[in-house]
Amino acid sequence: DLVMTQSPRSLSVSPGEPASISCRSSQSLLSSNGYNYLDWYLQKPGQSPQLLIYLASNRASGVPDRFSGSGRGTDFTLKISRVEAEDVGVYYCMQALHMYTFGQGTQLEIK
Amino acid sequence: QITLKESGPTMVKPTQTLTLTCTFSGFSLTTTGVGVGWIRQPPGKTLEWLALIFWDNDEWYSPSLKSRLTITKDTSKNEVVLTMTNTDPLDTATYYCAHSTWAITSEYFFDHWGQGTLVTVSS
């Protein structure tokens, strides 16, 4: 079975500081078309998940440019250049190459 | 504006069949490249994808749950229904439906989600 592993599981960041979340897949997410089928979602407290990044590095509509995604193959990273209070929540990576599998989530809190 | 809303029972007994309905607006499931999926989240746990139905009637299922799931659509009512048989307390979760589409290439992501509905499986 394909496993998505996120690290860290939680992080505490001061406003204005950067944050980085890693996601590792047990199988390559590189499609034959050259794209990496990896998405990032944010679930704010008490809300439904929302799409942040698709195809590893493409911001979804309306997502602030402080969010960026990178990586290929099995290793991916979500970066927030300057954390804001509204970024609090649980971040999930999701692979979309072999059906769909989510990571365990990374809880982001503000210091 | 795309909206989705889940409805169904809040509680079912073990072994019963669970039927959930997703009612949506702002898009059509007859439009090429559109799908509606179901994802669930047990309390305090991560998300688990269940099923996805496409505009062309293609259906995808989670391999681990495929034998218990059926997803159908009624385009005239703008509804997608998920049926889960032989429920177990481990199926207790918030169930979300979500609009699915693709951009750039054929990777279907979930860009609009319903509010979710909590279903408890208990005797």
XYZ file of N, CA and C in Angstrom:
702
model
N 0.830 -1.195 0.000
C 0.000 0.000 0.000
C 0.873 1.256 0.000
N 0.394 2.264 -0.716
C 1.123 3.521 -0.766
C 0.932 4.271 0.534
N 2.015 4.777 1.083
C 1.983 5.499 2.358
C 2.544 6.900 2.163
N 1.825 7.872 2.706
C 2.270 9.263 2.684
C 2.699 9.646 4.097
N 3.934 10.101 4.245
C 4.471 10.413 5.564
C 4.821 11.889 5.644
N 4.202 12.592 6.574
C 4.455 14.011 6.734
C 5.340 14.256 7.953
N 6.154 15.285 7.853
C 6.934 15.727 9.003
C 7.160 17.228 8.928
N 7.206 17.912 10.085
C 6.900 17.341 11.390
C 5.404 17.091 11.537
N 4.986 16.460 12.606
C 3.564 16.268 12.853
C 2.930 17.540 13.425
N 3.738 18.361 14.038
C 3.247 19.645 14.509
C 4.396 20.644 14.507
N 4.042 21.912 14.353
C 5.042 22.967 14.445
C 4.404 24.237 14.943
N 5.189 24.992 15.658
C 4.759 26.248 16.236
C 5.649 27.349 15.665
N 5.020 28.326 15.038
C 5.766 29.346 14.310
C 5.302 30.735 14.731
N 6.234 31.645 14.868
C 5.889 33.034 15.185
C 5.377 33.731 13.938
N 4.451 34.657 14.095
C 3.946 35.409 12.933
C 5.089 36.077 12.184
N 5.038 35.994 10.867
C 6.069 36.594 10.045
C 7.256 35.693 9.769
N 7.354 34.594 10.494
C 8.436 33.633 10.284
C 8.032 32.604 9.228
N 9.028 31.970 8.593
C 8.700 30.947 7.597
C 8.365 29.608 8.235
N 7.687 28.766 7.478
C 7.375 27.410 7.918
C 7.530 26.465 6.738
N 7.895 25.225 7.060
C 8.110 24.234 6.020
C 7.593 22.884 6.488
N 6.864 22.214 5.609
C 6.308 20.891 5.902
C 6.763 19.930 4.817
N 7.211 18.770 5.232
C 7.693 17.758 4.304
C 6.667 16.645 4.132
N 6.617 16.109 2.937
C 5.729 14.988 2.637
C 6.512 13.996 1.790
N 6.557 12.770 2.239
C 7.279 11.732 1.511
C 6.332 10.600 1.141
N 6.401 10.182 -0.105
C 5.567 9.086 -0.597
C 6.383 7.809 -0.687
N 5.735 6.683 -0.418
C 6.434 5.392 -0.514
C 6.587 4.937 -1.965
N 5.918 5.608 -2.890
C 6.067 5.339 -4.312
C 6.188 6.660 -5.053
N 6.820 6.629 -6.188
C 6.960 7.841 -6.970
C 5.607 8.372 -7.419
N 5.462 9.686 -7.363
C 4.233 10.340 -7.800
C 4.433 11.047 -9.136
N 5.532 10.721 -9.798
C 5.825 11.308 -11.096
C 5.073 10.542 -12.176
N 4.151 11.219 -12.836
C 3.366 10.598 -13.888
C 4.170 10.525 -15.185
N 3.732 9.712 -16.095
C 4.390 9.588 -17.392
C 4.316 10.886 -18.187
N 3.420 11.792 -17.793
C 3.313 13.083 -18.485
C 4.265 14.127 -17.918
N 5.071 13.718 -16.930
C 6.076 14.619 -16.385
C 5.622 15.416 -15.173
N 4.366 15.281 -14.798
C 3.848 16.006 -13.658
C 3.828 15.115 -12.418
N 3.987 15.764 -11.267
C 3.919 15.069 -9.983
C 2.526 15.234 -9.387
N 1.853 14.106 -9.164
C 0.463 14.143 -8.730
C 0.376 14.238 -7.208
N 0.700 15.422 -6.700
C 0.740 15.662 -5.270
C 0.059 16.990 -4.981
N -0.912 16.973 -4.061
C -1.649 18.169 -3.691
C -1.471 18.449 -2.197
N -1.714 19.700 -1.851
C -1.695 20.110 -0.439
C -3.040 20.733 -0.079
N -3.533 20.375 1.107
C -4.784 20.907 1.619
C -4.560 21.471 3.016
N -5.365 22.465 3.371
C -5.360 23.021 4.708
C -6.749 22.878 5.296
N -6.808 22.328 6.495
C -8.077 22.251 7.212
C -7.983 23.180 8.424
N -8.608 24.330 8.302
C -8.635 25.274 9.415
C -9.558 24.745 10.505
N -9.357 25.198 11.741
C -10.169 24.683 12.861
C -11.657 24.786 12.588
N -12.340 23.653 12.716
C -13.783 23.618 12.553
C -14.278 23.743 11.129
N -13.364 23.694 10.161
C -13.757 23.861 8.760
C -13.452 22.615 7.935
N -13.961 22.630 6.718
C -13.635 21.579 5.750
C -12.268 21.868 5.152
N -11.613 20.855 4.639
C -10.327 21.095 3.970
C -10.491 22.022 2.769
N -9.404 22.729 2.458
C -9.395 23.580 1.274
C -8.118 23.306 0.493
N -8.243 23.339 -0.811
C -7.105 23.075 -1.681
C -6.146 24.256 -1.672
N -4.864 23.967 -1.470
C -3.832 24.999 -1.530
C -2.996 24.881 -2.808
N -2.487 23.672 -3.022
C -1.520 23.416 -4.094
C -1.920 22.151 -4.841
N -1.843 22.176 -6.177
C -2.044 20.957 -6.953
C -0.848 20.724 -7.866
N -0.680 19.502 -8.285
C 0.464 19.115 -9.123
C 1.779 19.614 -8.538
N 1.884 19.484 -7.216
C 3.105 19.735 -6.441
C 3.467 21.199 -6.271
N 3.183 22.030 -7.282
C 3.718 23.396 -7.198
C 2.785 24.475 -7.710
N 1.555 24.142 -8.035
C 0.620 25.116 -8.585
C -0.381 25.574 -7.528
N -0.374 26.864 -7.253
C -1.315 27.393 -6.277
C -2.735 27.360 -6.822
N -3.654 26.943 -5.971
C -5.061 26.966 -6.345
C -5.557 28.405 -6.372
N -6.698 28.592 -6.992
C -7.272 29.920 -7.120
C -7.489 30.551 -5.753
N -7.031 31.783 -5.593
C -7.250 32.528 -4.361
C -6.261 32.261 -3.250
N -5.318 31.360 -3.477
C -4.331 31.033 -2.432
C -3.220 32.089 -2.448
N -2.909 32.667 -1.302
C -1.865 33.713 -1.244
C -0.509 33.198 -1.714
N 0.275 34.099 -2.295
C 1.553 33.666 -2.859
C 2.620 33.396 -1.801
N 2.281 33.544 -0.531
C 3.228 33.137 0.507
C 3.290 31.612 0.628
N 2.326 30.932 0.020
C 2.331 29.480 -0.014
C 3.016 29.009 -1.301
N 3.927 28.061 -1.159
C 4.560 27.490 -2.343
C 4.819 26.015 -2.125
N 4.767 25.269 -3.216
C 5.025 23.841 -3.160
C 6.158 23.476 -4.097
N 6.912 22.461 -3.695
C 8.020 22.009 -4.529
C 8.230 20.515 -4.324
N 9.116 19.950 -5.149
C 9.462 18.544 -5.021
C 9.095 17.739 -6.253
N 9.635 16.527 -6.297
C 9.306 15.620 -7.390
C 9.606 14.191 -6.966
N 8.918 13.258 -7.595
C 9.162 11.862 -7.289
C 8.504 11.437 -5.989
N 9.295 11.360 -4.944
C 8.770 10.900 -3.653
C 8.881 11.945 -2.541
N 9.564 13.044 -2.785
C 9.796 14.033 -1.730
C 9.262 15.411 -2.109
N 8.400 15.927 -1.239
C 7.722 17.184 -1.525
C 7.735 18.089 -0.294
N 7.616 19.389 -0.562
C 7.658 20.358 0.525
C 6.642 21.452 0.289
N 5.961 21.820 1.359
C 5.098 23.002 1.350
C 5.780 24.057 2.200
N 5.913 25.239 1.648
C 6.537 26.331 2.390
C 5.588 27.502 2.512
N 5.611 28.104 3.679
C 4.909 29.360 3.922
C 5.993 30.382 4.202
N 6.079 31.390 3.368
C 7.200 32.339 3.477
C 7.113 33.189 4.741
N 5.919 33.610 5.072
C 5.700 34.423 6.284
C 4.349 34.013 6.856
N 4.402 33.288 7.963
C 3.182 32.757 8.563
C 2.306 33.867 9.119
N 1.014 33.737 8.863
C 0.037 34.653 9.439
C -0.913 33.878 10.342
N -1.610 34.594 11.199
C -2.507 33.950 12.165
C -3.555 33.085 11.472
N -3.995 33.498 10.298
C -5.041 32.758 9.586
C -4.539 31.449 8.984
N -3.247 31.182 9.073
C -2.686 29.951 8.509
C -2.768 28.776 9.483
N -3.290 29.029 10.660
C -3.421 27.966 11.665
C -4.340 26.859 11.166
N -3.948 25.623 11.440
C -4.766 24.487 11.039
C -3.911 23.267 10.792
N -4.533 22.261 10.171
C -3.821 21.032 9.847
C -3.601 20.960 8.340
N -2.366 20.739 7.969
C -1.992 20.654 6.562
C -1.855 19.189 6.165
N -2.453 18.835 5.042
C -2.392 17.480 4.532
C -1.809 17.462 3.117
N -0.923 16.513 2.886
C -0.554 16.240 1.509
C -1.422 15.073 1.025
N -1.639 15.021 -0.273
C -2.466 13.961 -0.851
C -1.882 13.558 -2.192
N -1.679 12.263 -2.374
C -1.216 11.795 -3.675
C -2.426 11.458 -4.534
N -2.327 11.737 -5.816
C -3.447 11.533 -6.726
C -3.038 10.699 -7.942
N -1.923 9.990 -7.826
C -1.483 9.162 -8.955
C -2.037 7.744 -8.882
N -2.100 7.221 -7.697
C -2.598 5.858 -7.460
C -3.863 5.963 -6.627
N -4.965 6.315 -7.251
C -6.171 6.724 -6.540
C -5.767 7.885 -5.617
N -6.234 7.897 -4.389
C -5.921 9.026 -3.503
C -5.540 8.527 -2.110
N -4.470 9.118 -1.576
C -4.052 8.814 -0.208
C -3.581 10.097 0.455
N -4.049 10.324 1.669
C -3.653 11.511 2.412
C -2.546 11.169 3.410
N -1.738 12.173 3.704
C -0.784 12.050 4.797
C -1.497 12.181 6.135
N -0.737 12.009 7.209
C -1.355 12.041 8.546
C -1.707 13.440 9.007
N -1.145 14.421 8.350
C -1.435 15.803 8.714
C -0.341 16.421 9.565
N -0.187 17.716 9.435
C 0.759 18.514 10.238
C 0.008 19.683 10.836
N 0.015 19.741 12.161
C -0.692 20.806 12.875
C 0.209 22.034 12.976
N -0.258 23.161 12.444
C 0.479 24.415 12.547
C -0.204 25.314 13.560
N 0.563 25.765 14.521
C 0.040 26.724 15.492
C 0.931 27.959 15.516
N 0.382 29.025 16.037
C 1.104 30.288 16.114
C 1.674 30.446 17.524
N 2.947 30.851 17.600
C 3.564 31.081 18.907
C 3.005 32.345 19.537
N -21.110 30.268 -8.258
C -20.539 29.852 -6.977
C -20.869 28.372 -6.729
N -19.826 27.586 -6.522
C -20.010 26.155 -6.282
C -20.264 25.894 -4.804
N -21.343 25.166 -4.535
C -21.617 24.741 -3.169
C -22.024 23.272 -3.175
N -21.697 22.586 -2.082
C -22.072 21.187 -1.895
C -22.536 21.023 -0.461
N -23.496 20.146 -0.275
C -23.987 19.879 1.063
C -24.337 18.408 1.208
N -23.830 17.824 2.282
C -24.070 16.413 2.559
C -25.303 16.257 3.445
N -26.035 15.190 3.242
C -27.174 14.892 4.095
C -27.289 13.380 4.263
N -27.911 13.001 5.374
C -28.077 11.594 5.669
C -28.269 11.390 7.157
N -28.311 10.144 7.579
C -28.529 9.869 9.006
C -27.326 10.270 9.841
N -27.587 10.668 11.072
C -26.489 10.989 11.979
C -26.004 9.746 12.711
N -26.863 8.733 12.744
C -26.489 7.501 13.426
C -27.087 6.288 12.709
N -26.287 5.252 12.595
C -26.755 3.969 12.083
C -26.217 2.867 12.992
N -26.902 1.744 12.969
C -26.458 0.608 13.779
C -25.489 -0.252 12.974
N -24.584 -0.900 13.662
C -23.647 -1.796 12.966
C -24.376 -2.801 12.089
N -23.806 -3.069 10.956
C -24.281 -3.950 9.883
C -25.320 -3.276 8.988
N -25.857 -2.137 9.390
C -26.825 -1.458 8.535
C -26.133 -0.806 7.342
N -26.943 -0.441 6.359
C -26.449 0.266 5.183
C -26.593 1.769 5.392
N -25.516 2.489 5.103
C -25.494 3.945 5.224
C -25.670 4.562 3.842
N -26.607 5.487 3.735
C -26.822 6.191 2.468
C -26.673 7.685 2.705
N -25.729 8.284 1.995
C -25.466 9.706 2.094
C -25.724 10.375 0.752
N -26.285 11.577 0.820
C -26.575 12.335 -0.393
C -25.786 13.627 -0.398
N -25.207 13.919 -1.529
C -24.517 15.192 -1.745
C -25.348 15.990 -2.743
N -25.845 17.124 -2.313
C -26.614 18.006 -3.184
C -25.755 19.213 -3.507
N -25.604 19.489 -4.789
C -24.674 20.540 -5.175
C -25.327 21.560 -6.098
N -24.668 22.693 -6.220
C -25.109 23.745 -7.129
C -23.889 24.478 -7.653
N -24.075 25.201 -8.718
C -22.988 25.990 -9.291
C -22.173 25.265 -10.343
N -22.505 24.016 -10.602
C -21.848 23.254 -11.667
C -22.761 22.107 -12.067
N -22.414 21.482 -13.184
C -23.183 20.344 -13.662
C -22.285 19.120 -13.776
N -22.809 17.978 -13.391
C -22.070 16.730 -13.527
C -22.203 16.153 -14.927
N -22.666 16.958 -15.857
C -22.642 16.575 -17.268
C -21.519 17.303 -18.002
N -20.848 18.191 -17.309
C -19.760 18.968 -17.906
C -18.484 18.129 -17.953
N -17.863 18.096 -19.097
C -16.631 17.329 -19.268
C -15.569 17.764 -18.258
N -14.957 16.761 -17.620
C -13.873 17.055 -16.694
C -14.298 17.311 -15.266
N -15.544 17.041 -14.961
C -16.058 17.297 -13.612
C -16.384 15.986 -12.904
N -16.117 15.953 -11.617
C -16.467 14.807 -10.799
C -16.917 15.249 -9.417
N -17.495 14.330 -8.682
C -17.830 14.547 -7.276
C -17.315 13.352 -6.488
N -16.590 13.658 -5.448
C -16.000 12.603 -4.635
C -16.490 12.634 -3.200
N -16.230 11.532 -2.508
C -16.526 11.415 -1.089
C -15.225 11.125 -0.338
N -15.052 11.845 0.746
C -13.886 11.694 1.620
C -14.408 11.692 3.049
N -13.831 10.885 3.902
C -14.282 10.864 5.294
C -13.117 11.121 6.247
N -13.477 11.478 7.481
C -12.469 11.800 8.492
C -12.969 11.336 9.850
N -12.457 10.220 10.352
C -12.804 9.789 11.718
C -12.383 10.864 12.710
N -13.063 10.945 13.837
C -12.733 11.990 14.823
C -11.260 11.996 15.194
N -10.620 13.138 15.033
C -9.224 13.293 15.402
C -8.226 12.620 14.486
N -8.696 12.112 13.355
C -7.789 11.393 12.462
C -7.687 12.069 11.096
N -6.895 11.448 10.235
C -6.671 12.042 8.931
C -7.827 11.742 7.976
N -7.719 12.271 6.781
C -8.724 12.112 5.745
C -8.527 10.800 4.999
N -9.637 10.237 4.566
C -9.605 8.991 3.795
C -10.534 9.136 2.599
N -9.964 8.998 1.391
C -10.774 9.072 0.190
C -11.583 7.789 0.021
N -12.841 7.947 -0.402
C -13.729 6.793 -0.545
C -14.085 6.482 -1.993
N -14.596 7.471 -2.706
C -15.097 7.208 -4.054
C -15.184 8.506 -4.849
N -15.255 8.353 -6.172
C -15.329 9.498 -7.069
C -16.115 9.093 -8.306
N -17.075 9.926 -8.696
C -17.841 9.652 -9.908
C -17.654 10.825 -10.864
N -17.519 10.502 -12.139
C -17.205 11.502 -13.150
C -18.381 11.799 -14.062
N -18.215 12.892 -14.819
C -19.259 13.334 -15.745
C -19.618 12.254 -16.761
N -18.644 11.376 -17.074
C -18.859 10.360 -18.093
C -19.277 9.021 -17.494
N -19.712 9.026 -16.230
C -20.189 7.845 -15.510
C -19.071 6.921 -15.024
N -17.822 7.275 -15.244
C -16.742 6.481 -14.679
C -16.806 6.579 -13.158
N -16.467 5.490 -12.489
C -16.512 5.434 -11.030
C -15.185 4.891 -10.507
N -14.638 5.576 -9.540
C -13.429 5.112 -8.864
C -13.772 4.828 -7.411
N -13.161 3.768 -6.875
C -13.391 3.406 -5.478
C -12.081 3.131 -4.758
N -12.077 3.442 -3.458
C -10.955 3.041 -2.625
C -10.853 1.520 -2.656
N -9.688 0.987 -2.996
C -9.556 -0.478 -3.068
C -9.940 -1.187 -1.772
N -9.652 -0.576 -0.647
C -9.913 -1.231 0.639
C -11.391 -1.246 0.997
N -12.184 -0.400 0.347
C -13.615 -0.315 0.677
C -14.515 -0.618 -0.511
N -13.926 -0.950 -1.624
C -14.677 -1.097 -2.863
C -15.862 -2.045 -2.760
N -15.694 -3.138 -2.027
C -16.763 -4.129 -1.942
C -17.983 -3.614 -1.184
N -17.812 -2.525 -0.446
C -18.905 -2.018 0.389
C -19.517 -0.724 -0.127
N -18.923 -0.133 -1.139
C -19.348 1.189 -1.589
C -20.018 1.158 -2.958
N -20.999 2.053 -3.114
C -21.577 2.329 -4.424
C -21.809 3.821 -4.514
N -21.349 4.412 -5.604
C -21.561 5.841 -5.839
C -22.407 5.984 -7.100
N -23.419 6.838 -7.016
C -24.300 7.071 -8.159
C -24.569 8.565 -8.289
N -25.052 8.964 -9.459
C -25.384 10.373 -9.644
C -26.745 10.512 -10.285
N -27.398 11.616 -9.969
C -28.657 11.997 -10.599
C -28.467 13.418 -11.098
N -28.133 13.548 -12.355
C -27.798 14.861 -12.896
C -29.011 15.785 -12.936
N -30.198 15.229 -13.011
C -31.396 16.077 -13.052
C -31.652 16.734 -11.694
N -31.196 16.051 -10.645
C -31.390 16.594 -9.298
C -30.128 17.239 -8.742
N -29.044 17.180 -9.483
C -27.748 17.652 -8.983
C -27.398 16.971 -7.666
N -27.458 15.671 -7.678
C -27.168 14.882 -6.491
C -26.205 13.737 -6.800
N -25.383 13.436 -5.800
C -24.541 12.250 -5.837
C -24.798 11.480 -4.544
N -25.021 10.201 -4.673
C -25.346 9.370 -3.518
C -24.246 8.334 -3.295
N -23.839 8.222 -2.046
C -22.868 7.192 -1.650
C -23.576 6.202 -0.735
N -23.462 4.935 -1.062
C -24.025 3.876 -0.234
C -22.898 3.017 0.315
N -22.940 2.773 1.601
C -21.945 1.936 2.260
C -22.675 0.823 2.999
N -22.373 -0.397 2.655
C -23.046 -1.542 3.284
C -22.264 -2.046 4.490
N -22.935 -2.839 5.297
C -22.310 -3.543 6.417
C -21.445 -2.623 7.283
N -22.040 -1.574 7.796
C -21.284 -0.584 8.557
C -20.773 -1.152 9.879
N -19.726 -0.518 10.362
C -19.022 -0.922 11.576
C -18.725 0.342 12.389
N -18.573 0.229 13.700
C -18.204 1.434 14.468
C -16.968 2.150 13.919
N -16.076 1.441 13.269
C -14.910 2.089 12.666
C -15.268 3.015 11.497
N -16.503 2.930 11.031
C -16.960 3.839 9.963
C -17.465 5.159 10.520
N -17.447 5.317 11.823
C -17.818 6.585 12.436
C -16.858 7.667 11.966
N -17.421 8.724 11.375
C -16.577 9.762 10.770
C -17.440 10.917 10.295
N -16.772 12.012 9.991
C -17.403 13.089 9.226
C -17.196 12.763 7.758
N -18.283 12.754 7.013
C -18.243 12.427 5.594
C -18.401 13.714 4.782
N -17.438 13.943 3.905
C -17.449 15.117 3.039
C -17.684 14.700 1.587
N -18.443 15.511 0.872
C -18.413 15.389 -0.586
C -17.678 16.613 -1.132
N -17.093 16.447 -2.295
C -16.255 17.503 -2.847
C -16.321 17.516 -4.372
N -16.290 18.691 -4.935
C -16.201 18.888 -6.385
C -14.785 18.559 -6.821
N -14.673 17.854 -7.921
C -13.372 17.470 -8.433
C -13.235 17.903 -9.880
N -12.081 18.425 -10.195
C -11.794 18.779 -11.570
C -10.287 18.764 -11.757
N -9.856 19.158 -12.928
C -8.427 19.132 -13.195
C -8.004 20.431 -13.884
N -6.702 20.684 -13.807
C -6.120 21.830 -14.493
C -4.756 21.408 -15.008
N -4.366 21.874 -16.128
C -3.083 21.587 -16.771
C -3.055 20.158 -17.325
N -3.288 19.182 -16.462
C -3.273 17.794 -16.906
C -4.299 17.011 -16.105
N -4.479 15.763 -16.405
C -5.609 15.001 -15.871
C -5.417 14.510 -14.447
N -4.972 15.392 -13.574
C -4.942 15.078 -12.154
C -6.163 15.704 -11.514
N -7.060 14.857 -11.026
C -8.288 15.363 -10.442
C -8.081 15.687 -8.966
N -8.222 16.963 -8.622
C -8.118 17.390 -7.234
C -9.499 17.807 -6.736
N -9.568 18.088 -5.446
C -10.841 18.443 -4.818
C -10.800 19.925 -4.429
N -11.455 20.763 -5.204
C -11.311 22.197 -5.016
C -12.479 22.882 -4.325
N -13.559 22.193 -4.109
C -14.668 22.730 -3.330
C -15.228 21.591 -2.497
N -15.398 21.852 -1.202
C -15.851 20.823 -0.274
C -17.162 21.234 0.397
N -17.968 20.242 0.730
C -19.127 20.500 1.548
C -18.711 20.690 3.000
N -19.658 21.002 3.831
C -19.385 21.246 5.247
C -19.146 19.961 6.022
N -19.556 18.831 5.454
C -19.387 17.551 6.117
C -20.573 17.193 6.997
N -20.777 15.897 7.171
C -21.836 15.409 8.047
C -21.272 14.287 8.907
N -21.482 14.393 10.201
C -20.962 13.399 11.131
C -21.915 12.221 11.228
N -21.383 11.046 10.981
C -22.149 9.818 11.079
C -21.538 8.935 12.155
N -22.370 8.516 13.089
C -21.927 7.628 14.154
C -22.512 6.245 13.932
N -21.659 5.234 13.991
C -22.117 3.857 13.876
C -22.036 3.233 15.260
N -23.194 2.964 15.816
C -23.233 2.449 17.184
C -24.543 1.714 17.421
N -24.463 0.711 18.252
C -25.673 -0.030 18.596
C -26.383 0.616 19.788
